[in-house]
PDB file of C-alpha atoms in Angstrom:
ATOM      1  CA  MET A 696     124.159  10.553 -51.595  1.00 37.00           C
ATOM      2  CA  HIS A 697     125.117   9.148 -54.989  1.00 47.00           C
ATOM      3  CA  PHE A 698     122.664   9.567 -57.835  1.00 52.00           C
ATOM      4  CA  THR A 699     122.045   5.819 -58.232  1.00 51.00           C
ATOM      5  CA  GLU A 700     121.945   4.871 -54.548  1.00 59.00           C
ATOM      6  CA  LYS A 701     118.740   3.451 -53.129  1.00 76.00           C
ATOM      7  CA  LEU A 702     117.559   1.982 -56.412  1.00 84.00           C
ATOM      8  CA  GLY A 703     116.194  -1.528 -56.475  1.00 87.00           C
ATOM      9  CA  ARG A 704     117.214  -4.073 -59.096  1.00 87.00           C
ATOM     10  CA  ARG A 705     114.164  -3.435 -61.258  1.00 93.00           C
ATOM     11  CA  GLU A 706     114.558   0.357 -60.964  1.00 93.00           C
ATOM     12  CA  ARG A 707     118.182   0.061 -62.147  1.00 88.00           C
ATOM     13  CA  GLN A 708     117.087  -2.151 -65.076  1.00 91.00           C
ATOM     14  CA  ILE A 709     114.438   0.342 -66.116  1.00 95.00           C
ATOM     15  CA  LEU A 710     116.755   3.333 -65.762  1.00 93.00           C
ATOM     16  CA  GLU A 711     119.383   1.510 -67.831  1.00 90.00           C
ATOM     17  CA  ALA A 712     116.789   0.790 -70.528  1.00 94.00           C
ATOM     18  CA  VAL A 713     115.846   4.473 -70.729  1.00 96.00           C
ATOM     19  CA  TYR A 714     119.532   5.465 -70.964  1.00 93.00           C
ATOM     20  CA  ARG A 715     120.105   2.872 -73.675  1.00 91.00           C
ATOM     21  CA  LEU A 716     117.150   4.181 -75.717  1.00 94.00           C
ATOM     22  CA  GLY A 717     117.660   7.879 -74.964  1.00 93.00           C
ATOM     23  CA  SER A 718     113.935   8.276 -74.296  1.00 95.00           C
ATOM     24  CA  ALA A 719     111.270   5.655 -73.841  1.00 97.00           C
ATOM     25  CA  SER A 720     107.591   4.987 -73.349  1.00 97.00           C
ATOM     26  CA  VAL A 721     106.281   2.231 -71.086  1.00 97.00           C
ATOM     27  CA  ASN A 722     106.045  -0.126 -74.095  1.00 97.00           C
ATOM     28  CA  ASP A 723     109.614   0.714 -75.130  1.00 97.00           C
ATOM     29  CA  VAL A 724     110.866  -0.210 -71.649  1.00 97.00           C
ATOM     30  CA  LEU A 725     108.792  -3.416 -71.619  1.00 96.00           C
ATOM     31  CA  ALA A 726     110.474  -4.506 -74.856  1.00 96.00           C
ATOM     32  CA  GLN A 727     113.933  -3.966 -73.335  1.00 94.00           C
ATOM     33  CA  LEU A 728     113.557  -5.966 -70.118  1.00 93.00           C
ATOM     34  CA  PRO A 729     114.214  -9.638 -69.585  1.00 87.00           C
ATOM     35  CA  ASP A 730     111.239 -11.204 -67.802  1.00 89.00           C
ATOM     36  CA  PRO A 731     109.371  -7.866 -67.642  1.00 92.00           C
ATOM     37  CA  PRO A 732     106.724  -7.079 -65.057  1.00 94.00           C
ATOM     38  CA  SER A 733     103.281  -5.852 -66.106  1.00 96.00           C
ATOM     39  CA  TYR A 734     102.621  -2.652 -68.027  1.00 96.00           C
ATOM     40  CA  SER A 735     101.191  -1.000 -64.909  1.00 96.00           C
ATOM     41  CA  ALA A 736     104.239  -2.037 -62.844  1.00 97.00           C
ATOM     42  CA  ILE A 737     106.577  -0.450 -65.416  1.00 97.00           C
ATOM     43  CA  ARG A 738     104.457   2.700 -65.358  1.00 97.00           C
ATOM     44  CA  THR A 739     104.715   2.773 -61.551  1.00 97.00           C
ATOM     45  CA  PHE A 740     108.509   2.260 -61.617  1.00 97.00           C
ATOM     46  CA  LEU A 741     108.887   5.082 -64.159  1.00 97.00           C
ATOM     47  CA  ARG A 742     106.804   7.398 -61.956  1.00 97.00           C
ATOM     48  CA  ILE A 743     108.943   6.483 -58.919  1.00 96.00           C
ATOM     49  CA  LEU A 744     112.164   7.106 -60.867  1.00 96.00           C
ATOM     50  CA  GLU A 745     110.723  10.470 -61.875  1.00 96.00           C
ATOM     51  CA  GLU A 746     109.873  11.293 -58.237  1.00 95.00           C
ATOM     52  CA  LYS A 747     113.450  10.354 -57.233  1.00 93.00           C
ATOM     53  CA  GLY A 748     114.786  12.787 -59.852  1.00 93.00           C
ATOM     54  CA  HIS A 749     116.258  10.244 -62.271  1.00 93.00           C
ATOM     55  CA  LEU A 750     113.731  10.740 -65.077  1.00 96.00           C
ATOM     56  CA  ALA A 751     111.443  13.412 -66.477  1.00 97.00           C
ATOM     57  CA  HIS A 752     108.669  12.978 -69.008  1.00 97.00           C
ATOM     58  CA  THR A 753     107.048  14.751 -71.917  1.00 97.00           C
ATOM     59  CA  GLN A 754     103.637  13.942 -73.301  1.00 95.00           C
ATOM     60  CA  ASP A 755     103.334  12.566 -76.831  1.00 93.00           C
ATOM     61  CA  GLY A 756      99.621  12.311 -77.526  1.00 94.00           C
ATOM     62  CA  ALA A 757      98.171  10.013 -74.889  1.00 92.00           C
ATOM     63  CA  ARG A 758     101.510   8.505 -73.853  1.00 94.00           C
ATOM     64  CA  TYR A 759     104.328   9.722 -71.644  1.00 97.00           C
ATOM     65  CA  VAL A 760     107.868   9.567 -72.976  1.00 97.00           C
ATOM     66  CA  TYR A 761     110.552   9.422 -70.285  1.00 98.00           C
ATOM     67  CA  HIS A 762     114.122  10.664 -70.546  1.00 97.00           C
ATOM     68  CA  PRO A 763     117.039  10.810 -68.086  1.00 95.00           C
ATOM     69  CA  THR A 764     117.597  14.002 -66.118  1.00 94.00           C
ATOM     70  CA  LYS A 765     121.400  13.552 -65.985  1.00 88.00           C
ATOM     71  CA  PRO A 766     123.870  12.566 -68.664  1.00 85.00           C
ATOM     72  CA  ARG A 767     124.931   8.943 -68.582  1.00 77.00           C
ATOM     73  CA  PRO A 768     128.670   9.165 -67.803  1.00 70.00           C
ATOM     74  CA  PRO A 769     128.307  10.417 -64.199  1.00 74.00           C
ATOM     75  CA  VAL A 770     125.631   7.812 -63.531  1.00 74.00           C
ATOM     76  CA  ALA A 771     127.733   5.040 -65.075  1.00 78.00           C
ATOM     77  CA  ARG A 772     130.747   6.096 -63.014  1.00 82.00           C
ATOM     78  CA  GLU A 773     128.718   6.069 -59.815  1.00 80.00           C
ATOM     79  CA  ALA A 774     127.343   2.626 -60.680  1.00 82.00           C
ATOM     80  CA  LEU A 775     130.890   1.379 -61.288  1.00 87.00           C
ATOM     81  CA  TYR A 776     132.032   2.713 -57.900  1.00 86.00           C
ATOM     82  CA  LYS A 777     129.073   1.027 -56.215  1.00 84.00           C
ATOM     83  CA  LEU A 778     129.939  -2.240 -57.986  1.00 89.00           C
ATOM     84  CA  MET A 779     133.563  -1.862 -56.921  1.00 91.00           C
ATOM     85  CA  GLU A 780     132.554  -1.276 -53.294  1.00 90.00           C
ATOM     86  CA  THR A 781     130.062  -4.150 -53.268  1.00 90.00           C
ATOM     87  CA  PHE A 782     131.996  -6.895 -55.048  1.00 92.00           C
ATOM     88  CA  PHE A 783     135.657  -5.858 -55.093  1.00 94.00           C
ATOM     89  CA  ALA A 784     136.257  -4.442 -51.588  1.00 92.00           C
ATOM     90  CA  GLY A 785     136.576  -0.947 -53.069  1.00 92.00           C
ATOM     91  CA  ARG A 786     139.803  -1.939 -54.852  1.00 94.00           C
ATOM     92  CA  PRO A 787     140.127  -1.040 -58.544  1.00 91.00           C
ATOM     93  CA  GLU A 788     142.962  -3.523 -59.063  1.00 92.00           C
ATOM     94  CA  GLN A 789     140.575  -6.342 -58.120  1.00 94.00           C
ATOM     95  CA  ILE A 790     138.243  -5.329 -60.953  1.00 92.00           C
ATOM     96  CA  VAL A 791     141.165  -5.296 -63.380  1.00 91.00           C
ATOM     97  CA  SER A 792     142.349  -8.663 -62.052  1.00 92.00           C
ATOM     98  CA  ALA A 793     138.879 -10.125 -62.608  1.00 92.00           C
ATOM     99  CA  LEU A 794     138.953  -8.867 -66.206  1.00 90.00           C
ATOM    100  CA  LEU A 795     142.465 -10.170 -66.828  1.00 91.00           C
ATOM    101  CA  THR A 796     141.833 -13.638 -65.411  1.00 92.00           C
ATOM    102  CA  ASP A 797     138.358 -14.352 -66.816  1.00 91.00           C
ATOM    103  CA  GLU A 798     138.759 -17.519 -68.889  1.00 89.00           C
ATOM    104  CA  GLU A 799     135.385 -17.140 -70.622  1.00 90.00           C
ATOM    105  CA  ARG A 800     135.900 -13.567 -71.816  1.00 88.00           C
ATOM    106  CA  LYS A 801     139.548 -13.177 -72.603  1.00 89.00           C
ATOM    107  CA  LEU A 802     140.719  -9.689 -73.437  1.00 90.00           C
ATOM    108  CA  SER A 803     142.052  -9.249 -76.944  1.00 91.00           C
ATOM    109  CA  PRO A 804     145.614  -8.072 -77.551  1.00 92.00           C
ATOM    110  CA  GLU A 805     144.100  -4.738 -78.628  1.00 94.00           C
ATOM    111  CA  ASP A 806     142.173  -4.471 -75.334  1.00 92.00           C
ATOM    112  CA  LEU A 807     145.364  -5.203 -73.385  1.00 92.00           C
ATOM    113  CA  GLU A 808     147.295  -2.606 -75.387  1.00 94.00           C
ATOM    114  CA  ARG A 809     144.636   0.063 -74.732  1.00 93.00           C
ATOM    115  CA  LEU A 810     144.618  -0.765 -71.002  1.00 92.00           C
ATOM    116  CA  SER A 811     148.397  -0.601 -70.896  1.00 93.00           C
ATOM    117  CA  ALA A 812     148.361   2.812 -72.604  1.00 93.00           C
ATOM    118  CA  MET A 813     145.734   4.095 -70.132  1.00 92.00           C
ATOM    119  CA  ILE A 814     147.809   2.911 -67.172  1.00 92.00           C
ATOM    120  CA  GLU A 815     150.920   4.583 -68.585  1.00 92.00           C
ATOM    121  CA  GLN A 816     149.010   7.816 -69.151  1.00 92.00           C
ATOM    122  CA  ALA A 817     147.702   7.705 -65.562  1.00 91.00           C
ATOM    123  CA  ARG A 818     151.271   7.186 -64.295  1.00 91.00           C
ATOM    124  CA  ARG A 819     152.488  10.236 -66.234  1.00 90.00           C
ATOM    125  CA  LYS A 820     149.618  12.369 -64.889  1.00 88.00           C
ATOM    126  CA  GLY A 821     150.360  11.230 -61.345  1.00 81.00           C
ATOM    127  CA  GLY A 822     153.969  12.396 -61.693  1.00 64.00           C
ATOM    128  CA  GLU A 823     153.084  15.936 -62.784  1.00 63.00           C
TER     129      GLU A 823
END
């Protein structure tokens, strides 16, 4: 099972907030969320994420401070693969196509050059 599987929308939002901050209290998470639930709901979600192994906490006076149990890159990669499976039929070229054809968020010439260099590097690695 992937590390981020079986997380609800709100759990993913809260986990992302903790990753963004590095460590966070309930109030820190509340400040990060759009349309946040109650303080007690955030506290419950943090406890659930801790039970699922995504977070751990330390005590700072009367408050708990939560931090991720795994570094972000593997989690981000797993989330990207899940996104690719869910919305792009598991096809990486469909994600790239969506980026290249988005009229609202056009890629800069520098972005296109970096992507081109990455593709060329991947081609060279594949030929080794």
